[in-house]
Amino acid sequence: MKYPKLLEPLDLGFTTIKNRSIMGSMHTGLEEMEGGFERMAAYFAERAANGIGMIITGGIFPNAESSRGGATMSNDEEAAKHRLVTDAVHAADPDVKICMQILHPGPLAGTKDAVAPSAVRSRIGYYVPTALDAEGIQKQIGDHVRCAVMAQKAGYDGVEIIGSAGYLISTFLVEKTNLRDDEYGGSYENRMRFALEIVEQTRAAVGPNFILIFRIAAMDMLDGGMSWEEIVKLAQRLEQAGVSIISTHFTWHESAVPTIATMVPRAAFTGVTGRLRKHVNVPMITSNRINMPDVAEAVLARGDADLVSMARPLLADSEFMRKTIEGREDEINTCIACNQACLDHTFTGQLTSCLVNPRACHETQLNYLPVATAKKVAVVGAGPAGLAYATTAAQRGHQVTIFEAANEIGGQFNLAKRVPGKEEFYETIRYFNRMIEVNKIDLKLGVKADAQMLKDGEFDQIIISTGITPRVPEIPGIDHPSVVGYIDVIQGKKPVGKRVAVMGAGGIGFDVCELITHSGPSGALDRDVFAAEWGVDFENHPRGGVTGVEPRVAASDREVFLLQRKDSKVGAGLGKTTGWTHRITLSRRGVKMMNAVEYVKIDDAGLHVLIGGQPDLLEVDTIIICAGQEPKRELYDELVAMGLSAELIGGAYEAAELDAKAAIKQASYLAAAA
Ligand code: NAP
Ligand code: SF4
């Protein structure tokens, strides 16, 4: 067996988890949507039918005041809705366990009614929370217990209580958010009391044969956060209080260290769980950036944990575990940790999905059903849109040929994968290469399809996914030898000098700055580099893992100006959950970000600009154009002129603000209907 540890059952005494894989908790937005429980049932059941050991739902609130209108579990009526989910999962596979996460956001509730141990506003909170009085504390404990009891009534196999992330329970534990002087504040014994009473009372209420997981921050990444001794003590006391499993989490939402973005090395934090595991007897779950079965197996083999939690990887591929069990891991559609369609959606009030799998959370709406009559389909261009269309159409039974002028598939993904911290894009290209084989697509590399060729091929359907052409701004001197395009820079085809202006601060402008200011190994591939860059001490574990540890970023020997015309903050359009990491990295490397810049001309002296209406000269030797794209449609226009019908997708259809998320989504929906 290739993954003996991952596929080994775990006996909890009163029940067994059939293997060591857990679909971790992730709020999707279905919880609050009209008809959302039916959709959630389909979403979870599909994962249950495909080999996952245990599922943990997105966070459900224990009472109305914690929820800001979100899904609560406090009465029979609410429990009845959850029955749809638990029944669907158990019908898909009676051996799969499903636990409901109980989440009280405390100071992060986002309402004026937010409560907390003390009136301490979170760095990312909108309101100063109200400090709970003695009665209020007892109410919150009781509401957690009631929530667990209702979950049991609703057919769940257990609950996970979240005691991390800066949510209510964790704010009792940490000194700087708990300023109380009663029996719930002051000494650590007192600060643990709220968590322990919730667990003790929940265990008493649900009985011994119900899975009770408690999620702790094993490293909270807070300046002045929890010490290692406090974390060990909490884990031991939770065990005594009756938890079945301890799950480890690695951050508070307000902390300034990325823990799940693509720049974080795979399984970077599991060693912390491993250290903690030596101090307790109950099984432990670890998580964060475990996105392939070999990574999970290695984590378990090292003894870092008893179970591995994968949330986003199960969004990206509902068959992750089936493919693992059947030795088809090269067919896994890997989560690239971009956050673009999952957490960026969650935190902007949009329904969660997945950039590489638009079916995620849309299982009742987007289905790739077998076709009655196979068509002969030509797809021109093997970028993300073309690949998504071709593989989906072929999977449904169409006979597909891909024409790609380059000698490899991937399109813009081939640029992305060269950017330090974006190495995961290799996996998407690997996935599509394998899908081309599995679905027997005729791939013609190094072939620039022309209109006559497509006409002669007698295709029933022609899909034009020829992508984009980089925009060249109309600025006097734009053809000066110091001006280069981003594609040549990323491909290493044009030299870049020591003083550089990057014109355009969208995703590509940031990527280019990352590339040209980076030296040494990528932090995404080297845990020590990551730890140094972000100021984390994994070994000595000062408070929070970060207190007193200065980030050490290798300075760039280039002077770089990142410019935009808009007067908004540079990088404001980047992803909600990852934009800050890119801005911090570039600032630490000394990149000067300038907004409200007017470009005047380029000459031997450099780039002449107006800043606030005042003339200025950036004495640069290289100007890299990252000014967006225009659709590349020559072939489409030729086909139309010849009277042939064709369909535009991806960048060829719409280049403005185009990204891989939109391209793959559009292509997948069209191919589902083809
Ligand atoms: P983009 O996001 O559209 O940014 C291009 C920038 O160029 C604009 O923000 C614009 O800012 C500037 N610009 C536009 N026209 C210009 C002109 N005529 N002269 C000078 N400047 C001009 O495009 P991109 O950076 O090429 O990215 C392409 C797509 O890939 C985007 O959708 C992006 O989100 C996506 N992408 C995402 C990531 C990611 O990590 N999420 C990474 C890379 C790419 P001003 O007009 O204010 O100067
Ligand atoms: Fe992973 Fe990106 Fe999909 Fe989120 S959107 S699950 S991070 S691939």
XYZ file of C-alpha atoms and ligand atoms in Angstrom:
730
model
C 0.000 0.000 0.000
C 1.409 3.388 -1.040
C -0.099 5.458 1.772
C -0.232 3.078 4.734
C -0.401 5.791 7.377
C -2.967 7.940 5.618
C -5.260 5.002 4.945
C -5.007 3.438 8.405
C -8.218 3.524 10.484
C -8.206 5.363 13.812
C -9.996 3.710 16.714
C -11.415 6.250 19.146
C -12.710 3.525 21.453
C -16.411 4.195 20.936
C -16.135 4.680 17.160
C -13.639 4.389 14.315
C -12.550 6.930 11.724
C -11.941 4.896 8.588
C -8.733 6.666 7.582
C -6.617 9.609 8.692
C -7.997 12.204 6.267
C -10.260 14.996 7.418
C -12.039 17.569 5.339
C -11.337 20.619 7.481
C -13.821 23.294 8.387
C -14.514 26.028 5.894
C -17.408 28.449 5.881
C -18.860 28.438 2.362
C -21.776 30.859 2.434
C -24.202 28.020 1.656
C -25.012 27.993 5.371
C -26.962 31.242 5.038
C -28.241 30.930 1.486
C -31.822 30.184 0.497
C -31.796 26.468 -0.348
C -28.241 26.323 0.947
C -28.695 23.233 3.104
C -29.733 21.136 0.079
C -26.638 22.378 -1.736
C -24.452 21.767 1.315
C -25.812 18.232 1.536
C -24.747 17.574 -2.081
C -21.358 19.227 -1.531
C -20.488 17.159 1.538
C -22.074 13.935 0.257
C -19.896 14.049 -2.850
C -16.776 14.201 -0.647
C -18.173 11.469 1.647
C -18.776 9.185 -1.322
C -15.181 9.593 -2.395
C -13.174 8.278 0.514
C -12.719 11.070 3.068
C -12.545 9.788 6.663
C -14.244 12.628 8.487
C -15.835 15.948 7.555
C -16.005 19.056 9.710
C -18.586 21.608 8.635
C -18.060 25.338 8.353
C -18.530 27.276 11.568
C -22.070 27.372 12.994
C -22.849 29.969 15.622
C -24.155 28.998 19.057
C -26.433 32.003 19.458
C -27.894 34.928 17.581
C -25.662 37.567 19.175
C -22.551 35.817 17.852
C -23.837 35.345 14.354
C -24.525 38.638 12.555
C -27.331 36.845 10.715
C -25.239 33.730 10.050
C -26.392 30.153 10.552
C -27.001 29.306 14.197
C -27.767 26.033 15.933
C -29.867 26.686 18.953
C -33.243 24.987 18.501
C -35.070 22.040 16.949
C -36.038 23.961 13.841
C -32.406 24.724 13.023
C -31.349 21.172 13.861
C -33.916 19.852 11.370
C -32.220 21.745 8.524
C -28.892 20.138 9.382
C -30.534 16.708 9.099
C -30.407 17.149 5.332
C -26.631 17.314 5.568
C -25.994 14.544 8.061
C -28.415 12.157 6.340
C -26.868 12.832 2.931
C -23.343 12.201 4.215
C -24.276 8.999 6.037
C -26.263 7.786 3.030
C -23.238 8.375 0.810
C -21.084 6.310 3.167
C -22.276 5.245 6.628
C -18.632 4.947 7.757
C -17.855 8.622 7.163
C -18.068 10.808 10.243
C -19.354 14.354 10.111
C -18.821 16.857 12.908
C -20.260 20.339 13.163
C -17.948 23.178 14.027
C -19.204 25.484 16.779
C -17.822 28.954 16.198
C -18.345 31.924 18.459
C -16.444 34.812 16.858
C -16.389 36.946 20.005
C -14.720 40.280 19.118
C -14.758 39.355 15.410
C -18.563 39.060 15.283
C -18.694 42.207 13.162
C -21.659 43.660 15.077
C -22.039 46.261 17.787
C -23.330 43.397 19.947
C -19.971 41.605 19.862
C -18.900 40.221 23.216
C -15.491 39.272 24.598
C -13.770 38.714 27.939
C -12.686 42.371 27.894
C -13.430 45.449 25.813
C -10.358 44.964 23.616
C -10.841 45.618 19.931
C -9.158 43.201 17.550
C -6.700 44.702 15.062
C -9.131 43.586 12.343
C -12.368 44.048 14.300
C -14.909 46.733 13.430
C -16.178 47.337 16.953
C -14.936 47.373 20.493
C -16.667 44.321 22.000
C -18.651 44.486 25.232
C -16.951 42.759 28.149
C -19.068 39.861 29.352
C -20.324 40.026 32.937
C -20.485 36.932 35.161
C -23.988 36.098 33.966
C -22.995 36.656 30.347
C -20.131 34.190 30.670
C -22.447 31.494 32.004
C -24.865 32.180 29.153
C -22.132 31.779 26.540
C -20.965 28.522 28.100
C -24.547 27.258 28.178
C -25.118 28.261 24.571
C -22.050 26.299 23.437
C -23.338 23.255 25.288
C -26.836 23.641 23.849
C -25.357 23.990 20.375
C -23.474 20.695 20.768
C -26.589 18.932 22.069
C -28.622 20.214 19.114
C -25.860 19.042 16.737
C -26.113 15.593 18.260
C -29.886 15.675 17.734
C -29.298 16.713 14.128
C -27.374 13.512 13.460
C -23.795 14.732 13.653
C -21.165 12.291 14.892
C -19.493 15.030 16.880
C -18.627 18.693 17.170
C -15.484 20.724 16.837
C -15.292 23.702 19.176
C -13.026 26.384 17.830
C -10.773 27.877 20.467
C -8.341 29.666 18.162
C -8.128 32.326 15.437
C -8.981 35.300 17.668
C -12.528 34.037 18.201
C -14.225 34.189 21.604
C -12.631 31.263 23.422
C -9.097 32.143 22.326
C -9.474 35.706 23.569
C -10.021 34.345 27.077
C -6.725 32.443 26.858
C -4.427 35.262 25.780
C -3.262 37.811 28.314
C -3.568 40.868 26.123
C -7.212 40.231 25.206
C -8.268 39.096 28.669
C -7.924 41.920 31.193
C -10.411 40.490 33.682
C -9.728 40.240 37.373
C -12.424 37.680 38.252
C -12.101 33.889 38.110
C -12.010 34.004 34.271
C -9.018 36.332 34.045
C -5.637 37.014 35.582
C -3.772 33.750 36.183
C -3.500 31.245 33.349
C -5.586 28.829 35.383
C -8.346 31.441 35.333
C -7.901 32.280 31.646
C -8.308 28.586 30.726
C -11.466 28.255 32.790
C -13.922 29.373 30.073
C -12.581 26.839 27.557
C -12.429 24.017 30.065
C -15.919 24.608 31.442
C -17.341 24.560 27.914
C -15.642 21.226 27.247
C -16.534 19.656 30.598
C -20.168 20.698 30.387
C -20.438 19.698 26.737
C -19.008 16.257 27.443
C -21.439 15.806 30.337
C -24.351 16.803 28.115
C -23.553 14.742 25.004
C -22.316 11.615 26.769
C -19.166 9.592 26.136
C -19.944 8.338 22.620
C -19.861 11.601 20.739
C -16.729 12.985 19.051
C -15.619 16.161 20.800
C -12.810 18.019 19.047
C -11.274 21.190 20.403
C -9.241 23.392 18.071
C -6.389 25.297 19.639
C -3.838 27.731 18.278
C -0.642 25.719 18.633
C 1.206 28.844 17.500
C -0.961 31.940 17.397
C 1.573 34.204 15.586
C 0.734 37.065 17.938
C 3.260 39.388 19.444
C 2.763 38.572 23.131
C 0.579 35.570 22.300
C 0.531 32.202 24.058
C 3.741 30.701 25.390
C 4.649 27.099 24.629
C 4.132 26.115 28.278
C 0.608 27.576 28.167
C -0.215 25.653 24.992
C 1.009 22.367 26.458
C -0.936 22.956 29.648
C -4.107 23.775 27.726
C -3.833 20.606 25.655
C -3.339 18.481 28.769
C -6.239 20.077 30.592
C -8.500 19.694 27.553
C -7.686 16.003 27.539
C -8.660 15.744 31.200
C -11.835 17.720 30.504
C -12.990 15.092 28.022
C -12.053 15.974 24.448
C -11.755 13.071 22.005
C -9.328 14.850 19.666
C -7.264 18.045 19.734
C -6.952 19.925 16.470
C -4.149 22.398 15.892
C -4.493 25.719 14.149
C -1.682 28.166 13.538
C -2.817 31.692 13.596
C -5.210 34.340 14.673
C -6.848 36.160 11.782
C -5.186 39.373 12.920
C -1.644 37.993 12.956
C 0.924 39.271 10.466
C 2.338 35.951 9.271
C 0.783 34.116 6.325
C -0.071 30.526 7.230
C -2.040 29.203 4.283
C -1.105 31.347 1.271
C 0.759 29.783 -1.624
C 4.024 31.359 -0.394
C 3.846 29.174 2.737
C 5.816 25.926 2.401
C 3.808 22.731 2.325
C 3.179 21.292 5.805
C 5.231 24.135 7.294
C 3.571 24.007 10.699
C 3.009 20.308 11.325
C 6.212 19.975 13.355
C 4.588 22.179 16.007
C 1.715 19.694 16.277
C 4.334 16.954 16.505
C 5.981 18.606 19.508
C 2.637 19.045 21.229
C 1.567 15.479 20.475
C 4.293 14.202 22.800
C 2.518 15.816 25.754
C -0.976 14.316 25.347
C -2.587 10.942 24.792
C -5.603 11.927 22.713
C -5.192 11.924 18.904
C -4.134 15.165 17.281
C -5.079 16.785 13.982
C -2.641 18.931 12.069
C -3.281 21.164 9.080
C -2.130 23.988 6.791
C -0.703 23.554 3.314
C -1.102 19.797 3.174
C -2.314 19.510 -0.399
C -1.137 16.179 -1.790
C -1.268 12.627 -0.391
C 2.512 12.237 -0.242
C 2.698 15.362 1.938
C -0.008 13.958 4.234
C 1.709 10.564 4.402
C 5.054 12.157 5.293
C 3.430 14.230 8.059
C 1.882 11.117 9.587
C 5.023 9.023 9.103
C 7.085 11.660 10.947
C 4.704 11.321 13.858
C 3.613 14.936 13.598
C -0.068 14.029 13.977
C -2.657 11.272 14.033
C -4.930 12.891 11.453
C -4.431 15.445 8.697
C -6.959 18.110 7.920
C -7.308 19.356 4.357
C -9.981 21.941 3.720
C -9.121 23.695 0.457
C -7.684 20.542 -1.215
C -11.117 18.974 -0.827
C -12.702 21.999 -2.495
C -10.253 21.676 -5.360
C -10.945 17.982 -5.853
C -13.890 16.157 -4.299
C -12.264 12.850 -5.327
C -8.948 13.607 -3.628
C -9.116 10.560 -1.362
C -10.604 8.179 -3.949
C -7.735 8.983 -6.311
C -5.304 8.500 -3.404
C -6.786 5.130 -2.481
C -6.733 3.984 -6.120
C -3.151 5.165 -6.735
C -4.320 7.821 -9.198
C -2.773 10.738 -7.302
C -1.423 12.196 -10.553
C -5.084 12.872 -11.437
C -5.643 15.056 -8.370
C -6.608 18.633 -9.136
C -4.308 20.203 -6.583
C -5.178 23.209 -4.443
C -2.630 25.883 -5.333
C -3.337 27.875 -2.155
C -4.292 31.001 -4.118
C -7.376 31.755 -1.954
C -8.896 33.552 -4.933
C -12.226 31.734 -5.082
C -12.418 30.379 -1.547
C -11.259 32.622 1.303
C -11.230 35.803 -0.765
C -14.891 35.053 -1.470
C -15.695 34.126 2.121
C -14.257 37.373 3.447
C -16.052 39.497 0.874
C -19.462 37.930 1.403
C -19.449 35.861 -1.793
C -20.219 32.170 -2.098
C -17.092 30.059 -1.747
C -15.854 28.054 -4.692
C -12.468 27.127 -6.135
C -10.334 28.628 -8.870
C -9.303 25.223 -10.239
C -12.707 23.608 -9.628
C -15.720 25.866 -10.192
C -18.006 22.950 -9.275
C -17.042 23.365 -5.609
C -20.200 24.451 -3.730
C -22.082 24.305 -7.030
C -22.590 20.518 -7.101
C -26.303 20.827 -7.790
C -25.812 23.379 -10.572
C -22.711 22.536 -12.564
C -22.461 18.944 -13.694
C -20.432 17.372 -16.443
C -22.904 14.816 -17.777
C -22.123 12.333 -20.560
C -23.214 13.554 -24.006
C -25.717 11.733 -26.195
C -23.928 12.656 -29.424
C -20.205 13.222 -29.512
C -19.048 16.303 -31.386
C -15.728 16.914 -33.029
C -14.337 19.895 -31.101
C -11.268 22.041 -31.824
C -9.811 24.106 -28.989
C -7.214 26.636 -30.070
C -4.903 27.663 -27.231
C -3.936 25.609 -24.185
C -4.056 28.262 -21.454
C -6.298 27.830 -18.387
C -9.523 28.537 -20.324
C -8.696 26.252 -23.262
C -7.559 23.459 -20.978
C -10.636 23.660 -18.762
C -12.918 23.608 -21.801
C -11.067 20.811 -23.583
C -10.787 18.473 -20.606
C -14.390 19.012 -19.516
C -15.761 18.514 -23.037
C -13.635 15.388 -23.543
C -14.622 13.995 -20.156
C -18.256 14.320 -21.261
C -17.538 12.292 -24.392
C -16.726 14.837 -27.099
C -13.829 14.175 -29.410
C -11.418 17.030 -28.711
C -8.303 18.317 -30.459
C -6.179 21.034 -28.852
C -3.967 23.237 -31.026
C -1.220 25.047 -29.128
C 1.419 27.166 -30.810
C 3.900 26.796 -27.934
C 5.680 23.575 -27.142
C 3.951 23.161 -23.799
C 0.496 23.643 -22.374
C -0.287 26.165 -19.637
C -0.392 29.618 -21.209
C -0.175 32.300 -18.519
C 0.285 29.572 -15.865
C 3.735 28.982 -17.329
C 4.580 32.539 -16.364
C 3.014 32.271 -12.914
C 4.942 29.123 -11.990
C 8.256 30.988 -12.509
C 7.406 33.556 -9.843
C 8.954 32.671 -6.463
C 6.144 31.611 -4.144
C 3.886 30.474 -6.995
C 5.497 27.115 -7.672
C 2.170 25.367 -7.035
C 1.086 26.313 -10.564
C 3.248 23.403 -11.753
C 0.643 21.123 -10.198
C -2.208 22.574 -12.246
C -0.223 22.064 -15.419
C 0.600 18.494 -14.327
C -3.102 17.911 -13.678
C -4.165 19.161 -17.099
C -1.428 17.153 -18.851
C -2.746 14.043 -17.130
C -6.367 14.906 -17.961
C -5.368 15.250 -21.609
C -4.011 11.680 -21.460
C -6.895 10.233 -19.451
C -9.523 11.795 -21.705
C -7.653 10.892 -24.892
C -7.463 14.429 -26.206
C -5.493 14.910 -29.398
C -2.903 17.501 -28.309
C -1.073 19.247 -31.110
C 1.819 21.209 -29.588
C 3.909 23.621 -31.642
C 1.022 23.981 -34.100
C -0.297 27.449 -34.854
C -3.784 26.712 -36.090
C -5.019 28.885 -38.937
C -8.516 29.377 -40.245
C -8.047 27.122 -43.278
C -6.704 24.294 -41.107
C -9.752 24.548 -38.874
C -12.087 24.638 -41.856
C -10.416 21.595 -43.403
C -10.687 19.754 -40.083
C -14.502 19.843 -40.363
C -15.001 20.454 -36.677
C -18.526 20.666 -35.268
C -17.367 23.250 -32.766
C -14.397 25.616 -32.672
C -13.326 27.182 -29.397
C -10.943 30.115 -29.550
C -8.879 30.451 -26.394
C -5.951 32.250 -27.927
C -5.469 34.402 -24.860
C -4.142 37.907 -24.685
C -1.615 40.362 -26.022
C 0.082 42.582 -23.430
C -1.123 46.178 -23.656
C 1.454 48.717 -24.827
C 0.600 52.153 -23.447
C 0.805 55.103 -25.803
C 3.597 57.076 -24.165
C 6.225 59.045 -26.080
C 9.414 56.952 -26.135
C 7.627 53.620 -25.515
C 9.901 52.025 -28.139
C 13.046 53.116 -26.251
C 15.511 50.224 -25.705
C 15.066 50.487 -21.923
C 11.414 49.371 -22.260
C 10.657 45.655 -21.919
C 7.465 43.620 -21.626
C 6.623 41.475 -18.609
C 6.559 38.238 -20.576
C 10.176 38.637 -21.684
C 11.206 39.490 -18.129
C 9.430 36.535 -16.529
C 10.796 34.177 -19.181
C 14.304 35.583 -18.604
C 14.613 36.630 -22.247
C 15.491 40.283 -21.604
C 18.028 41.596 -19.068
C 16.814 43.820 -16.242
C 19.028 46.619 -14.901
C 19.641 47.833 -11.375
C 17.199 50.747 -11.387
C 13.778 49.676 -12.556
C 10.335 51.197 -13.044
C 7.449 48.742 -13.191
C 4.560 50.394 -15.009
C 1.259 48.961 -13.752
C 0.603 47.561 -10.279
C -1.921 44.801 -10.939
C -1.258 41.154 -10.094
C 1.418 40.935 -12.791
C 3.214 44.117 -11.682
C 3.464 42.635 -8.187
C 4.627 39.272 -9.564
C 7.319 40.970 -11.629
C 8.547 42.958 -8.609
C 8.669 39.749 -6.574
C 10.724 38.067 -9.290
C 13.252 40.852 -9.835
C 13.830 41.606 -6.143
C 14.094 37.988 -5.049
C 17.352 36.196 -4.421
C 18.154 32.762 -3.007
C 15.732 29.889 -2.518
C 11.992 30.477 -2.581
C 10.442 30.694 0.883
C 7.616 28.511 -0.424
C 10.083 25.664 -0.887
C 12.290 26.224 2.141
C 10.849 26.404 5.656
C 13.948 28.090 7.095
C 13.792 30.851 4.489
C 10.090 31.300 5.168
C 10.709 31.431 8.937
C 13.431 34.061 8.519
C 11.405 36.188 6.080
C 8.347 36.268 8.315
C 10.057 36.334 11.715
C 8.868 32.961 13.025
C 10.872 30.834 15.472
C 9.546 27.293 15.106
C 12.137 25.750 17.399
C 12.338 27.961 20.477
C 8.712 29.023 20.241
C 8.735 32.404 21.951
C 5.248 33.736 22.823
C 3.073 33.293 19.732
C 6.082 31.880 17.874
C 6.990 35.425 16.826
C 7.570 37.645 19.861
C 10.936 39.367 19.596
C 11.786 37.721 16.261
C 12.533 40.290 13.554
C 11.738 39.328 9.944
C 14.950 39.020 7.950
C 14.346 39.680 4.278
C 17.278 39.511 1.893
C 17.579 43.079 0.566
C 17.442 43.492 -3.180
C 20.382 45.031 -5.021
C 17.875 46.670 -7.357
C 16.077 49.934 -6.801
C 12.522 49.341 -7.951
C 9.586 51.721 -8.410
C 6.139 50.103 -8.710
C 3.838 52.632 -10.337
C 0.156 53.129 -10.974
C -1.962 55.962 -12.336
C -4.893 55.514 -9.967
C -4.774 57.387 -6.679
C -5.893 54.350 -4.685
C -3.511 52.391 -2.465
C -1.035 50.411 -4.558
C -2.124 46.782 -4.486
C -5.676 47.590 -3.370
C -7.021 45.306 -6.110
C -5.068 42.245 -4.978
C -6.780 39.371 -3.185
C -8.361 40.224 0.174
C -6.520 37.484 2.056
C -3.172 37.607 0.252
C -2.678 41.178 -0.979
C -1.191 42.263 2.363
C 1.495 39.566 2.171
C 2.662 40.826 -1.237
C 2.653 44.462 -0.117
C 4.652 43.633 3.036
C 7.188 41.496 1.156
C 7.900 44.153 -1.450
C 8.083 46.950 1.132
C 10.597 44.936 3.149
C 12.692 44.576 0.012
C 12.647 48.336 -0.458
C 10.294 48.536 -3.467
C 8.885 52.068 -3.673
C 5.161 51.939 -4.424
C 3.806 55.117 -5.993
C 0.211 55.971 -6.927
C -1.313 58.871 -8.866
C 1.578 58.809 -11.329
C 1.161 60.369 -14.782
C 3.540 59.047 -17.413
C 4.990 61.821 -19.595
C 7.769 60.318 -21.728
C 10.672 57.875 -21.799
C 14.166 58.835 -22.991
C 17.821 58.139 -22.250
C 17.492 59.932 -18.902
C 14.724 57.555 -17.713
C 10.979 57.811 -17.120
C 9.546 61.314 -16.922
C 6.432 61.516 -14.771
C 4.084 63.945 -13.096
C 3.411 63.290 -9.453
C 0.651 65.427 -8.014
C 1.042 67.571 -11.126
C 4.752 68.170 -10.408
C 7.307 66.971 -12.980
C 9.761 64.350 -11.782
C 12.306 62.045 -13.374
C 12.829 58.427 -12.370
C 16.400 57.761 -13.462
C 15.872 54.125 -14.344
C 17.667 51.897 -16.801
C 14.763 49.452 -17.309
C 11.036 50.082 -17.626
C 8.893 46.953 -17.419
C 5.409 47.276 -18.886
C 2.728 45.488 -16.828
C -0.196 47.561 -18.084
C -2.778 44.812 -18.537
C -3.835 42.999 -21.682
C -5.935 43.120 -24.816
C -7.784 40.096 -26.232
C -5.967 38.217 -28.998
C -8.681 37.593 -31.595
C -7.094 37.596 -35.056
C -7.921 33.942 -35.648
C -11.499 34.402 -34.498
C -11.952 37.358 -36.843
C -10.537 35.301 -39.723
C -12.930 32.439 -39.009
C -15.901 34.752 -38.879
C -14.801 36.336 -42.170
C -14.767 32.845 -43.691
C -18.311 32.241 -42.490
C -17.347 29.723 -39.804
C -18.799 29.934 -36.335
C -16.512 29.877 -33.330
C -16.769 30.664 -29.633
C -14.408 32.936 -27.706
C -13.379 32.040 -24.177
C -10.878 33.257 -21.578
C -8.646 36.232 -22.344
C -9.587 36.127 -26.008
C -13.178 36.802 -24.938
C -12.540 39.438 -22.279
C -9.078 40.538 -21.200
C -9.995 43.352 -18.810
C -9.566 42.158 -15.244
C -9.377 38.655 -16.627
C -7.884 36.125 -14.298
C -7.588 32.377 -14.225
C -10.591 32.112 -11.917
C -12.916 33.774 -14.408
C -11.359 31.948 -17.364
C -11.721 28.456 -15.882
C -15.215 29.172 -14.620
C -16.441 30.475 -17.968
C -14.863 27.577 -19.852
C -16.265 24.974 -17.459
C -19.839 26.268 -17.681
C -19.694 26.440 -21.477
C -18.202 22.955 -21.776
C -20.864 21.588 -19.429
C -23.493 22.818 -21.868
C -21.676 21.894 -25.099
P -4.432 44.350 -14.321
O -4.765 43.773 -13.007
O -5.520 44.790 -15.182
O -3.413 45.544 -14.021
C -2.792 46.281 -14.996
C -2.562 47.661 -14.473
O -2.007 48.426 -15.526
C -3.852 48.328 -14.096
O -4.054 48.176 -12.700
C -3.677 49.758 -14.568
O -3.435 50.555 -13.418
C -2.458 49.739 -15.460
N -2.819 50.188 -16.801
C -3.892 49.841 -17.547
N -3.872 50.468 -18.735
C -2.763 51.211 -18.753
C -2.195 52.097 -19.709
N -2.769 52.308 -20.876
N -1.055 52.716 -19.390
C -0.448 52.493 -18.213
N -0.947 51.692 -17.265
C -2.092 51.049 -17.531
O -3.584 43.339 -15.195
P -2.378 42.406 -14.826
O -1.585 42.896 -13.687
O -1.689 42.197 -16.106
O -3.077 41.082 -14.402
C -3.889 40.367 -15.322
C -4.865 39.507 -14.592
O -4.210 38.444 -13.935
C -5.594 40.307 -13.530
O -6.945 39.995 -13.506
C -4.942 39.883 -12.281
O -5.821 39.949 -11.186
C -4.540 38.446 -12.600
N -3.407 38.110 -11.762
C -3.664 37.785 -10.492
C -2.623 37.510 -9.656
C -2.890 37.120 -8.241
O -1.976 36.836 -7.520
N -4.105 37.105 -7.782
C -1.325 37.576 -10.099
C -1.087 37.919 -11.429
C -2.161 38.201 -12.249
P -3.378 52.163 -13.520
O -4.215 52.555 -14.685
O -3.867 52.665 -12.216
O -1.928 52.474 -13.700
Fe -7.185 26.152 -3.314
Fe -7.262 28.411 -4.754
Fe -9.178 26.551 -4.955
Fe -9.001 28.040 -2.765
S -9.468 28.781 -4.814
S -9.347 25.836 -2.855
S -6.804 28.195 -2.563
S -7.034 26.330 -5.542
